[in-house]
Every structure is written in C-alpha cells, then in structure tokens.
Coordinates of C-alpha atoms in Angstrom, one line a residue:
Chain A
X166 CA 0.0 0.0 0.0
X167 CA 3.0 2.4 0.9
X168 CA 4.2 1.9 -2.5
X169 CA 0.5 2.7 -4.1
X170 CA 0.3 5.7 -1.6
X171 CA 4.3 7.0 -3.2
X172 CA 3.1 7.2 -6.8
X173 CA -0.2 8.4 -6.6
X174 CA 1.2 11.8 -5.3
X175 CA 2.1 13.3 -8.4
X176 CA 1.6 16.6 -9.5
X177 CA -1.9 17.2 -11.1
X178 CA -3.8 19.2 -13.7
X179 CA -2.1 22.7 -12.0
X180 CA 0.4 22.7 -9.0
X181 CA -1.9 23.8 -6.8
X182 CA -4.0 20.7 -7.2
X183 CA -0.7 18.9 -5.8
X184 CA -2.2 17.3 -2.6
X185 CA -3.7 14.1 -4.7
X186 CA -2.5 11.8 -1.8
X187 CA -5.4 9.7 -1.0
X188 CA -5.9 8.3 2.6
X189 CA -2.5 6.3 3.2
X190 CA 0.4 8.4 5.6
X191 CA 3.5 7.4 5.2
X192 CA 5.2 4.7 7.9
X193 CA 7.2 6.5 10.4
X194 CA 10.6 7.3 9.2
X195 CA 9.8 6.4 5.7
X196 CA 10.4 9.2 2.9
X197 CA 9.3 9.4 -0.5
X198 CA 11.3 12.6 -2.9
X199 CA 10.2 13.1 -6.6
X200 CA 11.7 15.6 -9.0
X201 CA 9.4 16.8 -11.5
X202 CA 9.0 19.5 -14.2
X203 CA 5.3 20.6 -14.9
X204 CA 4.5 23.0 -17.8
X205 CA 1.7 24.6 -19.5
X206 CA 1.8 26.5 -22.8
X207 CA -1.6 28.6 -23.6
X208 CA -2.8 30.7 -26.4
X209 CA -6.5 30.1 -25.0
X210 CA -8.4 30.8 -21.9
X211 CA -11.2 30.1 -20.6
X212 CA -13.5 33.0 -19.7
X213 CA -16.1 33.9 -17.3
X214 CA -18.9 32.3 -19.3
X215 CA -17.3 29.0 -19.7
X216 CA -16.0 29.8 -23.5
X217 CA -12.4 30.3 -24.5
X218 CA -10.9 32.9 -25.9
X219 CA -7.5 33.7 -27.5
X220 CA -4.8 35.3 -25.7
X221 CA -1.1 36.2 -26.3
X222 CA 0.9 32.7 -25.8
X223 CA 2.0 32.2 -22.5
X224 CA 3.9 29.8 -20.8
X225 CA 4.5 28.0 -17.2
X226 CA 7.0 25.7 -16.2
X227 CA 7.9 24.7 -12.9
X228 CA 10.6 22.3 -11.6
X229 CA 10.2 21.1 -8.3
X230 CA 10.7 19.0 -5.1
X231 CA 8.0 17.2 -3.7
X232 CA 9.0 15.4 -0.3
X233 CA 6.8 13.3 2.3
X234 CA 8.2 12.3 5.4
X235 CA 6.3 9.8 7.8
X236 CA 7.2 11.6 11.4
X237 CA 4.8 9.2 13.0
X238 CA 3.2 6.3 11.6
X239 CA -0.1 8.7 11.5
X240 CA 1.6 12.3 10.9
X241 CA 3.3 13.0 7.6
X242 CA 5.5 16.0 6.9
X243 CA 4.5 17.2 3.3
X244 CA 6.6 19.5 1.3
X245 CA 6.3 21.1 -2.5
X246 CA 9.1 23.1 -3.5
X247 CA 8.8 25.0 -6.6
X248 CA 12.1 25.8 -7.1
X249 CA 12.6 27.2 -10.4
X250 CA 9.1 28.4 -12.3
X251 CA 9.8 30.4 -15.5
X252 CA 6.5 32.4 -16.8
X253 CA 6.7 34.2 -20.2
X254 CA 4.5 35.6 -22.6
X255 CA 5.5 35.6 -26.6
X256 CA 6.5 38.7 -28.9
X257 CA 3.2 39.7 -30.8
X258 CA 4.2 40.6 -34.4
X259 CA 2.3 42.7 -36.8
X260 CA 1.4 40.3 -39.7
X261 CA 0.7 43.3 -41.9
X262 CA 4.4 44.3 -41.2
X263 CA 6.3 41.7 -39.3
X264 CA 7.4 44.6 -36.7
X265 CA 7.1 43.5 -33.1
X266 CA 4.1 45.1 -32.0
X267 CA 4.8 43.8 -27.9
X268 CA 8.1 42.4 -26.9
X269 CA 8.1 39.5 -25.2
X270 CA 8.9 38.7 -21.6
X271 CA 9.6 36.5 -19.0
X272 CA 10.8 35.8 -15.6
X273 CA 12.7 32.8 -13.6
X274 CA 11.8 32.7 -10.0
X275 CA 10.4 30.4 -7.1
X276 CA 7.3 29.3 -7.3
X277 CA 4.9 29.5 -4.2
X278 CA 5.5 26.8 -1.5
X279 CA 3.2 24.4 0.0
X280 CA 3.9 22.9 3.3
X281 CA 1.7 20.8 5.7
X282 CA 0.7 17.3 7.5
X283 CA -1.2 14.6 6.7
X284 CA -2.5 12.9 9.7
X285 CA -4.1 9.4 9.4
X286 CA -7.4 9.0 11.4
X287 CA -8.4 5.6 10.8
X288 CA -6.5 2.8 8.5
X289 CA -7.2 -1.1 8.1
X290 CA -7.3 -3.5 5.0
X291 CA -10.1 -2.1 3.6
X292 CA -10.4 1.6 4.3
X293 CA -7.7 4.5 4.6
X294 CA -9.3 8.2 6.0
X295 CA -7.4 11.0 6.5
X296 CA -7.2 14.3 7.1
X297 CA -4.4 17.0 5.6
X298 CA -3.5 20.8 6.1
X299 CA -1.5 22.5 3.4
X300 CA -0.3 25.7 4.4
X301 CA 0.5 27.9 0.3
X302 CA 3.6 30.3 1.6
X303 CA 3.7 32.9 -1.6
X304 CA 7.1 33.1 -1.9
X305 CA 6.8 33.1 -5.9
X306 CA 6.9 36.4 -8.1
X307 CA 3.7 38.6 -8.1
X308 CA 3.0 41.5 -10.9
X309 CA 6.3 40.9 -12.3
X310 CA 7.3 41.9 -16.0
X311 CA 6.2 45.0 -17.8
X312 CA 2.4 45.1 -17.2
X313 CA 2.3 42.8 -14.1
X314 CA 1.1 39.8 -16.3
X315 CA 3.6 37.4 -14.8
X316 CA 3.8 35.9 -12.3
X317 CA 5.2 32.4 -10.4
X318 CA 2.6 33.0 -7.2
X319 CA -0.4 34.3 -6.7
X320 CA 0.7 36.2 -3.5
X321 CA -1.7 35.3 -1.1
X322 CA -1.1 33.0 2.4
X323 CA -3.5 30.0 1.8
X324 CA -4.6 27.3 3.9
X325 CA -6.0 23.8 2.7
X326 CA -7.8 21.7 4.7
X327 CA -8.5 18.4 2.9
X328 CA -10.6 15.1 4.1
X329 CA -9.2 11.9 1.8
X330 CA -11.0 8.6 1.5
X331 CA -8.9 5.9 0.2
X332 CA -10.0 2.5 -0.8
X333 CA -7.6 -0.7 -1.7
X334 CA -9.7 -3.5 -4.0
X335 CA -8.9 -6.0 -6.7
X336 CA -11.0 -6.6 -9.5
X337 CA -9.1 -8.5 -11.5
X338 CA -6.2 -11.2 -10.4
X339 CA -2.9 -10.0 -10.3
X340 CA -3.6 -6.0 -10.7
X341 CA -3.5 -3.7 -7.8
X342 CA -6.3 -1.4 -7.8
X343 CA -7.4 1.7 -5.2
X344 CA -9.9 4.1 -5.2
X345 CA -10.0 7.2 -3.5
X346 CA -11.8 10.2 -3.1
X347 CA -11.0 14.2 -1.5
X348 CA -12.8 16.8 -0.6
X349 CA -11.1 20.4 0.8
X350 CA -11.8 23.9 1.4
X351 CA -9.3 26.3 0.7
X352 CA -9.1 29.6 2.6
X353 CA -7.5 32.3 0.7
X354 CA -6.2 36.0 2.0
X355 CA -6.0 38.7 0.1
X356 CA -9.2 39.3 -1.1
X357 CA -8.8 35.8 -3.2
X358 CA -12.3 34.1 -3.2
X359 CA -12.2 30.6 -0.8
X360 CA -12.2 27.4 -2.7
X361 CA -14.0 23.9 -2.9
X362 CA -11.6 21.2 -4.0
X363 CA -12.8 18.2 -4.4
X364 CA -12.4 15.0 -6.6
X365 CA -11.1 11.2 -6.8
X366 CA -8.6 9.2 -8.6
X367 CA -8.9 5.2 -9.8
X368 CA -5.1 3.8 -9.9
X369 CA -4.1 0.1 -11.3
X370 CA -0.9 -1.7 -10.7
X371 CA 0.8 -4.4 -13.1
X372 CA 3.5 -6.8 -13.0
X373 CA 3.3 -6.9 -9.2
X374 CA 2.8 -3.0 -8.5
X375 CA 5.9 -1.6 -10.8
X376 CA 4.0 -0.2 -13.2
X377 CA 0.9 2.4 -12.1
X378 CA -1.6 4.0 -14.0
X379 CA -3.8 6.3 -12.6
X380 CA -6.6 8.5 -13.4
X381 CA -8.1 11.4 -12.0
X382 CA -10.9 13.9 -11.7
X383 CA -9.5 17.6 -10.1
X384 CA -12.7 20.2 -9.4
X385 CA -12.1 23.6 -8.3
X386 CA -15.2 25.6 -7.1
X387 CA -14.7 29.2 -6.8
X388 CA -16.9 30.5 -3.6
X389 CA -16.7 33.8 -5.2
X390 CA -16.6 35.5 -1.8
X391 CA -13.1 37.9 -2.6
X392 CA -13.0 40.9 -5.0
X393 CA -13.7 40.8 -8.5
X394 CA -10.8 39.5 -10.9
X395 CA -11.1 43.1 -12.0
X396 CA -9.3 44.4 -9.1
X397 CA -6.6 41.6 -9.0
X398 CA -3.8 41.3 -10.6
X399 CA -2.9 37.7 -10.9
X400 CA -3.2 36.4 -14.4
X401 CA -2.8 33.0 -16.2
X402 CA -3.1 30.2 -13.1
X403 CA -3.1 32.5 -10.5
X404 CA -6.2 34.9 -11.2
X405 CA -9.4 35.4 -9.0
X406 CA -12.4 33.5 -8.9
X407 CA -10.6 30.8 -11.0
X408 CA -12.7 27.3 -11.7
X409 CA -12.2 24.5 -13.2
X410 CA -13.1 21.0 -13.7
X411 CA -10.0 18.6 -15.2
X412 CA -8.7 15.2 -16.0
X413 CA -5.5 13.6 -16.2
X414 CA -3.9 10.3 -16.7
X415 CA -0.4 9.6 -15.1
X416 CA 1.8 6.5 -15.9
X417 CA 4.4 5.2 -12.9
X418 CA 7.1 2.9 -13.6
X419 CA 9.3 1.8 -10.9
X420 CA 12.9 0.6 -12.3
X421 CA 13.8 -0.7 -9.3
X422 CA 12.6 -1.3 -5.7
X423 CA 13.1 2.5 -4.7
X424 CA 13.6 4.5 -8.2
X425 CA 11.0 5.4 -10.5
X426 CA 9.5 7.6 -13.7
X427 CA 6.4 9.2 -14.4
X428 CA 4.9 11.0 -17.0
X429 CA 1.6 12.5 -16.7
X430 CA -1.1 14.3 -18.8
X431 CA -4.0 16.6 -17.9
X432 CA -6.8 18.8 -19.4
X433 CA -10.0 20.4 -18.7
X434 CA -13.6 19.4 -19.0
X435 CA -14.5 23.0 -18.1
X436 CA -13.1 26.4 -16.7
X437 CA -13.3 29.8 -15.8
X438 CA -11.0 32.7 -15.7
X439 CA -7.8 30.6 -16.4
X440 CA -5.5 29.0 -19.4
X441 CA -7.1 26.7 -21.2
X442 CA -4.7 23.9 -22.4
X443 CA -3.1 20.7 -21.8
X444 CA -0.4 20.5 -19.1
X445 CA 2.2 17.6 -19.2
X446 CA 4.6 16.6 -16.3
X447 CA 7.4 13.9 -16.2
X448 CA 9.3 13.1 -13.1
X449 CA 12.3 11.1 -11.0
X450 CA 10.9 9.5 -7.9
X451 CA 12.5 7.9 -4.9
X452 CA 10.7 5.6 -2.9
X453 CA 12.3 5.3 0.4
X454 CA 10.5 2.8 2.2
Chain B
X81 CA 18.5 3.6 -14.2
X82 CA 19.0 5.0 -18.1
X83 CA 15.2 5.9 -17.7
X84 CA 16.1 8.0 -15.1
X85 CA 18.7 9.8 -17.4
X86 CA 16.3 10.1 -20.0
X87 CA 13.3 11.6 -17.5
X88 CA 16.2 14.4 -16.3
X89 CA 17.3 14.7 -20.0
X90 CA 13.5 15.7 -20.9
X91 CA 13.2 17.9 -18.3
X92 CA 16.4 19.9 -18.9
X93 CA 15.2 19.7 -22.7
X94 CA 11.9 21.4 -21.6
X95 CA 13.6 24.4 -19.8
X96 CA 15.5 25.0 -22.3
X97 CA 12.5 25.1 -24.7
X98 CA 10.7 27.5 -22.7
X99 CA 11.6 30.2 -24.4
X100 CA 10.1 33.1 -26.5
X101 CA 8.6 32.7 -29.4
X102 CA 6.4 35.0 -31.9
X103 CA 2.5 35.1 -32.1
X104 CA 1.6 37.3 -35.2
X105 CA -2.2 39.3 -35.5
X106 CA -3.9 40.4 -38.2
X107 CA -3.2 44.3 -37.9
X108 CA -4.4 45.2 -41.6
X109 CA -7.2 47.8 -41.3
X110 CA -8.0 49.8 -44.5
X111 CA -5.7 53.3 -44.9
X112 CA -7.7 56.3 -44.1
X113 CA -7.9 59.8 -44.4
X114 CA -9.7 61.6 -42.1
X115 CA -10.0 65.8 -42.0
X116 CA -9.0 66.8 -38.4
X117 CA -10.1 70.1 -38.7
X118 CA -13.5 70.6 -38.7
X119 CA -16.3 73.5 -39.8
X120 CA -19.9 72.9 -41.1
X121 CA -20.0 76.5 -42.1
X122 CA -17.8 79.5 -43.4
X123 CA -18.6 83.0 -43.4
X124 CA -18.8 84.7 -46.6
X125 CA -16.0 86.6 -47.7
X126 CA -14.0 84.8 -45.0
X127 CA -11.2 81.7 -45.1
X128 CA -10.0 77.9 -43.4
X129 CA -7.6 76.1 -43.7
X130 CA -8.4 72.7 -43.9
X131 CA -6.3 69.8 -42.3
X132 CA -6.0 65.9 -42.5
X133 CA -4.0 63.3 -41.8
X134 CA -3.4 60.1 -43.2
X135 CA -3.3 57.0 -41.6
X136 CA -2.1 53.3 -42.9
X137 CA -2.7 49.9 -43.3
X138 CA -1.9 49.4 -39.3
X139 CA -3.2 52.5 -38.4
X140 CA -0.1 54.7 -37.7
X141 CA -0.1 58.3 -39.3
X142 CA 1.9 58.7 -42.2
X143 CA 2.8 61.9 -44.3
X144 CA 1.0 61.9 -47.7
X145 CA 0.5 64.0 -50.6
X146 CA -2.7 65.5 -50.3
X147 CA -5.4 66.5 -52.9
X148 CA -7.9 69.1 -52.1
X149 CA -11.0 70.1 -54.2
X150 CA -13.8 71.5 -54.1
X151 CA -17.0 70.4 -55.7
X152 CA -18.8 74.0 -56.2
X153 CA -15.6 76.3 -56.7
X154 CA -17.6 79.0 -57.3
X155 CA -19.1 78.9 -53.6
X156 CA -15.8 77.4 -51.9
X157 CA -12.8 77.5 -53.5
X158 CA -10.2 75.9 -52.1
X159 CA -6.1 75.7 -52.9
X160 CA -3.6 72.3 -52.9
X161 CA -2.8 73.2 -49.2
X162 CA -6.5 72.9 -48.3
X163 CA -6.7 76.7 -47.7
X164 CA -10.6 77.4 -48.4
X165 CA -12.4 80.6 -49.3
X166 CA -16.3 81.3 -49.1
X167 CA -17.0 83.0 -52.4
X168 CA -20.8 83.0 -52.0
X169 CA -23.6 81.5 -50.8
X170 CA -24.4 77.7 -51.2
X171 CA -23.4 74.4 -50.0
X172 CA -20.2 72.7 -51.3
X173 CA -18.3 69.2 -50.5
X174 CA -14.8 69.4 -49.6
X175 CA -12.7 66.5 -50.4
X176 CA -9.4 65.0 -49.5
X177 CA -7.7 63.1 -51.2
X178 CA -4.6 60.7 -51.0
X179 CA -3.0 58.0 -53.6
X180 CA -1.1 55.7 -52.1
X181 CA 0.9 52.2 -54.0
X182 CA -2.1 52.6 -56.7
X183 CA -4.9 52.9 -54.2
X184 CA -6.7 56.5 -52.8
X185 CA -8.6 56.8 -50.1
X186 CA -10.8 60.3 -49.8
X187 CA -12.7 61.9 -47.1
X188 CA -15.6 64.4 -48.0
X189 CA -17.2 67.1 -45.4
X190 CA -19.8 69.2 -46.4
X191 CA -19.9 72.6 -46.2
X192 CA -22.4 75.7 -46.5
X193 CA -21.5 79.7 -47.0
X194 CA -23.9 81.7 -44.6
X195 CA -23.9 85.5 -43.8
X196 CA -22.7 84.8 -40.3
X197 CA -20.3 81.4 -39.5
X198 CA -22.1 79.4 -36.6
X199 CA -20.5 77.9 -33.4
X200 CA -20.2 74.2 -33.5
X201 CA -20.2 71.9 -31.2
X202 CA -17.9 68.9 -32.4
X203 CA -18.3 65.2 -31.2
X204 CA -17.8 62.1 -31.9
X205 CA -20.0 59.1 -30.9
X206 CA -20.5 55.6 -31.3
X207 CA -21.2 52.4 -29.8
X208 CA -18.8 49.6 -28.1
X209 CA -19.1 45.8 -28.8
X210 CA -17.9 43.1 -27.3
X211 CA -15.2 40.8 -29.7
X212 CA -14.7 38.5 -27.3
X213 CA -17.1 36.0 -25.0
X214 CA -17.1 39.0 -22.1
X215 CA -19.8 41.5 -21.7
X216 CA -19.4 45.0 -23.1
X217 CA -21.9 46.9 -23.9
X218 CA -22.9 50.8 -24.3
X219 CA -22.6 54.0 -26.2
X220 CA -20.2 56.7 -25.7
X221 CA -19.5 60.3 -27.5
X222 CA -16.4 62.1 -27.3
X223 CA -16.7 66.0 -27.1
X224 CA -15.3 69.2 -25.8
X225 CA -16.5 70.4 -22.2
X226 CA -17.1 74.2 -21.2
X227 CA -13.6 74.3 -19.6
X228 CA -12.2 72.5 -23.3
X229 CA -11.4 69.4 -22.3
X230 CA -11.6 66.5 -24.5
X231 CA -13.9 63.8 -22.7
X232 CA -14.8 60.0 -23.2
X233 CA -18.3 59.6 -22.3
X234 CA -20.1 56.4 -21.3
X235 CA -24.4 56.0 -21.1
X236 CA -26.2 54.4 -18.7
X237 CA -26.7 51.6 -20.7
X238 CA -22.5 51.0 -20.7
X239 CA -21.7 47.6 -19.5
X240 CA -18.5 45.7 -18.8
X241 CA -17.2 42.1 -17.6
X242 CA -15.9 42.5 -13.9
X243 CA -14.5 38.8 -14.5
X244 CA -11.0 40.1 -16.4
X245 CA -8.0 40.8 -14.4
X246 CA -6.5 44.2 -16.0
X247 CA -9.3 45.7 -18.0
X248 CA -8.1 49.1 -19.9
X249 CA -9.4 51.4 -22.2
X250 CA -7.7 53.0 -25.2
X251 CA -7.9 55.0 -28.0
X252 CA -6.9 53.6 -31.0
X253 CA -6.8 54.0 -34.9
X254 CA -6.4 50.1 -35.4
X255 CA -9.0 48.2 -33.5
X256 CA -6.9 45.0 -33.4
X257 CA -3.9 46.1 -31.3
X258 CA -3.0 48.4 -28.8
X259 CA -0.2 49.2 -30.4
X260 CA 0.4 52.9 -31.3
X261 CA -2.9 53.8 -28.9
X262 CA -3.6 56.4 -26.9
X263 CA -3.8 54.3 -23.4
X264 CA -7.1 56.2 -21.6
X265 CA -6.7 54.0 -18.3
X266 CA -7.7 51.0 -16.2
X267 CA -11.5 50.5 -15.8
X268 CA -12.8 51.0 -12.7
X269 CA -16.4 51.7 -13.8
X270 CA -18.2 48.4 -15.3
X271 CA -21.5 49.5 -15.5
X272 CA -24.1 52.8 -16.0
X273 CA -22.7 56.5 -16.9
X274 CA -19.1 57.5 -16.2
X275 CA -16.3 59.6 -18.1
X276 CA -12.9 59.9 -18.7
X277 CA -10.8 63.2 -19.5
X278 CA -8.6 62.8 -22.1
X279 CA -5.4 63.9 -22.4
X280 CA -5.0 67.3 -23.5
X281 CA -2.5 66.3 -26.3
X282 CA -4.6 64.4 -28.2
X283 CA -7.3 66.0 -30.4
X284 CA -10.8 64.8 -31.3
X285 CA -10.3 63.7 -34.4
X286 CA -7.1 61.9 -33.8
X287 CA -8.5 58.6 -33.3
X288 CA -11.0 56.1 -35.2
X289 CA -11.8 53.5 -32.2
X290 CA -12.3 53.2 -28.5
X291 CA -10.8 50.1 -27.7
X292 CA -11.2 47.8 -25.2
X293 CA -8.2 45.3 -23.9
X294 CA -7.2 43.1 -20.9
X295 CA -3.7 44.2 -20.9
X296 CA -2.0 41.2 -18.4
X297 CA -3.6 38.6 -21.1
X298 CA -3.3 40.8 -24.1
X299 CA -6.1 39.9 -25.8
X300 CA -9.1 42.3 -27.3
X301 CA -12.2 42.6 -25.4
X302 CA -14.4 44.9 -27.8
X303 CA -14.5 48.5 -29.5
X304 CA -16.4 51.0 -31.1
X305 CA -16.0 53.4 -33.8
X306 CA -16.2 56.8 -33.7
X307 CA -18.5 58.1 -36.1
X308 CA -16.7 60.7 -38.4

C-alpha cells in the first residue's frame, strides 16, 4: 500500500492541485522525494462564461521538489518546492508588417510553496481516511514583468484543509487497484475568493505494483466571496475566482525497488478565468521505504 | 536507471525550450484619411484652412500627398494646401484626397456659406461591442466640455465584464492592437454613466476606435468606432 500511496502523489492538472495523496500516511521514518518539471503553454483561456478565448501565448514551467516524510506512523511532513518556475509571454508581431508590435517577456523565479501534514485518522485493509493541512507560503513572483502579467505566485497565504477517502480492491487477479476520493476547502487571504476542491482518482498496478496507472478527476469551485478579478492582478493560473473541472492520466514505472518515472497528462472538462490547455509533467521519484 | 537519465534529460530539454517565441495578428485595417479640422459653415468673404492626416494599413499616421477640391468652386474654393475661401452663398463638399501604392482613399465634409459662421459643437459618438465571450456593452460620444477638455463619455446603458483581471481602455486608430494607442486608463467603472478626461495632447479627431483590452492577457475585449 505504501508503494500505491508514493506514486499516486504526483503533480496534477495545475500545482496547486498537488495534494492528490489519498488516505494512506507514510510509515514513520519512511520518505518518499520526486523531482518533476510541470509546464503549460496557452494561447487560449477560458472565460467567465465558460468559453475560450485567444490570448497572447503564455507559458508556465515549474521544476520542483515534492517530499513526504512519515514523522509518525499517523503524521506525515508534506513538502512542495517549486524551485525554479519560469513564466513568459510571446512577442506579438504585426502580420501586416512583421514589426514587433509587444516584446516578449519572462521571468525565472520560485514558485509558491506548500507545506503541511497529513494525519491518518483511521487505517485497516479495507479503508484509509485522512485528514491533511496544506499551508500555500507565496514566496513566488507577483505583478512581475512590464504590465504585471507574470507571475510564479499568486501572492496570497492560503490554507487547505482536505478530508481523503482511500479505498484498496482488486477486481481482477494480479492488478492492484485503489480508489480514492477528497474533498477540501481552501481559505485564501488577500481578497482571493475561498475554494471547494474536491475529486477522486482510480489507480491500477501491473506486474506486481511496478508499473501504475492512474486517473483522475481535479474540481475547483470558486466560492466567489473575494473581490472581482477586475481588481486583482494575478493572471494566467493565478487569477481570482478561477474554476475548473479537469482530468488527467499519469503513468508510474518503478525501475527498481526505490527509483521510478512518471509522465503525466492533464486537461480540462470545463473552466473559468484561467489557461485553457493541456499540461504535461514527467518526473524522477525515490521511494524510500 | 538509463530511464532516469532520460526523464532528467526531458526535463532539462523542456527548460530549455521554454523560451520566447512570436504570435503574429492580423493588424491590416484599411488606410484612411480623415480631415482633423472641422467646420460645417464659413462666413462669406472669409477663409479655413483645412487639415488631414493620413493614416495606414496598421493604423499609424503617415505623411501623404494631399489633394484638395472642391466640388462648387464657385461657392468654396479651395487651394492644394486645403486653404478654403467662401466665395458665395451655397453648400459645397470638400474632399481629401490621397493615392497611395495605386490605391486612394478620400474623405468628404460638407460645407455651407452663410452671412454669419455658426458655433459648432464637435463630437464624436459611437457604440462599443464586445469581440470576445465578455460583456461589453454601451454607447459613448467624445466631445469638448465648457472648460475644453476632451472627454470620453459612457451611457447608462454601458456595460462591462468584472470577471477580467486588467481591463483598460484606449484609443486607438487600429481596433486590433493596442499598439500605437492612446492608453485612456484602467477601468474602474463596469456598469451605467461615467467619463474619462482625455489627455490634453490628443485631439478629437485623432483617433478612429475606442478600444477595449485586458492588458495582463493581451487579448481584445471589444470597441467602437467613432462616427466621423
């Protein structure tokens, strides 16, 4: 189960749908370390009603750390470490004239941390509940760039509280299978609007557990209780009042008893106020059990 | 452990991919000419000088050759600088012209001789649209106050998306970019009657559109043109 636990924490549809967990802590003293880079190039977003429109072509990429630590059998250390995001937006060019109309820009910088515990309430063969806080330090770049339009943060102190469900079951001989489900509200500062997360994932293993697939459903409900976008800055991921309702697939191979790959792919059913395109992550992990 | 090499490989290929590239927009709007100096009526016996500028195929003003006439000499005459003279009394249609890479583009004002030249109150109106999938709405006329200031008028019936992060208003000869606009300001009124004073550089007849963009996403929300 530890290993099922290790590769289903993978970074999602956007980085701040990182917590995808389930309901399994980690064993005390037990560590699990991926490196991953996560990017998302956009010429689209979605708008308030639901429909997409075109926008100048942006780009996100973030290389990271993710790190859990089991400090009890019950109490896991969590840790997401954005530590090089890169935001830019493309030169628009005058096809009439091929003169740059808008140069280009970007910036390199952290990204915003998340830090918090997962605390295991109640855990037998057939069941795994429980219960994490993610604390989202903005340490990333706010307003950057000539217009404020990029951005690795969205500059606001937010706090996560999450309830996972997590369910182990075979349905077919020989191929691992779990279930689990979340639910989380997210309390933003700021004047950012609070958040519903919510969501499950349905993850097989082959060729006893060293290969993973897994698939997911990521929902983000805007409470719309913080000030319009129109008075925020934050642009691309990181605007106000963002929704959105995605999918993604991610493939886990372990190449030996601790070191593994991933790739993963995700995309959007639905969304509001944010990019609307693909994302794509591929990863090292270390399972330390 | 090769796959490992590989994974890190990709993801050092990605940064390094991550880089600027070039998104091109349809700029083309059709060259104009456009009289900035306006009068409906002359005195008799008195003169005007006419003036006009031309602007491109992006929307930028550009020095021409210009081609005045007149179409009733004998009650306005008029010379190749656009210098006019009320002869007598009638109506006649001033035109400007200007040929450019085989094609000319002309602008026509009308024009009566009375006994005694009437005050006129210049402005310039017209109606935003949305472009995109966000709400605008309204109409708007640009005018002279009593204290002559040139200002951007909104109705009641104005309406704009509160949804877009960055929302500015411009004014613009080329209603597809922002580029070479008069920036107005951030919006901070999205719905009913408001106004903003325009800069006192800019004249009323030096701009076509009223534009609408998000700036941080850089993408058109709507305009409206301003009726000649």
């Amino acid at each position: 189960m530890n290993k099922l636990f290790f590769i289903i924490v993978i970074v999602s549809f956007f980085q701040t749908s990182l917590l995808a967990g389930g309901g399994w802590p980690q064993p005390k003293g037990k560590a699990y370390l991926k490196l991953s880079e996560w990017w998302l190039v956009a010429d689209r977003h979605y708008t308030d009603t639901g429909l997409t429109d075109p926008n100048t072509t942006m780009g996100i990429f973030n290389t990271s750390l993710y790190a859990e630590y089991g400090i009890t059998n019950k109490l896991t250390g969590i840790l997401y470490f954005p530590f090089f995001s890169r935001n830019y937006m493309n030169n628009v060019i005058s096809r009439t004239t091929g003169e740059t109309l808008i140069e280009g820009e970007a910036i390199n910088a952290l990204g915003d941390i998340d830090l918090g515990v997962k605390y295991g309430f109640f855990q037998n063969d057939k069941v795994a509940i429980s219960g994490t806080l993610l604390l989202g330090l903005p340490v990333g770049k706010t307003n950057a760039g000539r217009d404020g339009n990029l951005a690795t943060g969205d500059g606001e102190f937010n706090q996560l509280v999450q309830a996972d469900v997590g369910v182990p079951f075979n349905l077919i001989k020989g191929i691992s299978t779990y279930a689990n489900a979340y639910f989380g509200f997210n309390n933003r500062t700021n004047d950012y609007s609070d958040e519903l997360r919510f969501g499950g994932e349905l993850g097989f293993g082959f060729l006893n557990s060293r290969i993973w697939l897994i698939g997911r459903l990521t929902n983000v409900a805007s409470l719309k209780n913080g000030a319009d976008a129109s008075t925020q800055t934050g642009t691309s991921i990181f605007a106000n009042n963002t929704e959105f309702n995605s999918y993604s697939i991610e493939g886990a191979f372990y190449l030996t008893k601790k070191l593994g790959v991933s790739v993963g792919y995700a995309s959007a059913f639905r969304g509001e106020i944010i990019l609307a395109a693909p994302s794509y992550n591929v990863g090292v992990f270390l399972d330390l059990k | 452990m090769r796959y490992s090499f590989f994974i890190l490989s990709v993801i050092v290929s990605v940064l390094f991919t991550a880089c600027i590239g070039d998104d091109f927009i349809d700029d083309f709007v059709e060259p104009v000419v456009r009289l900035t100096t306006i009068v409906d009526n002359m005195e008799e016996g008195t003169t005007f000088q006419f003036e006009a500028d031309y602007f491109n195929n992006i929307g930028v003003a550009e020095s021409a050759a210009m081609e005045w006439s007149s179409s009733n000499p004998a009650i306005i005459s008029i010379t190749n600088d656009g210098f006019a003279s009320a002869l007598a009394m009638g109506t006649s249609d001033i035109k400007v012209s200007v040929t450019k890479n085989g094609e000319t583009v002309e602008a026509i004002k009308t024009v009566a001789v009375t006994e005694e030249a009437t005050m006129i109150v210049t402005s310039r109106d017209g109606t935003l649209q949305t472009t995109s999938s966000y709400l605008l709405q309204g109409d708007f006329i640009l005018e002279e106050n009593d204290q002559q200031e040139l200002v951007l008028s909104f109705s009641d019936n104005y309406a704009a998306s509160t949804a877009l992060p960055g929302l500015y208003v411009y004014l613009s000869n080329n209603p597809n970019t922002t580029s070479g606009a008069h920036e107005i300001g951030a919006v901070e009124v999205f719905n009913g009657e408001h106004s903003y004073t325009i800069d006192s550089s800019i004249d009323i007849n030096d701009y076509g559109y009223v534009l609408y963009f998000c700036k941080p996403f850089n993408v058109k929300v709507g305009d409206g043109a301003l009726s000649n």
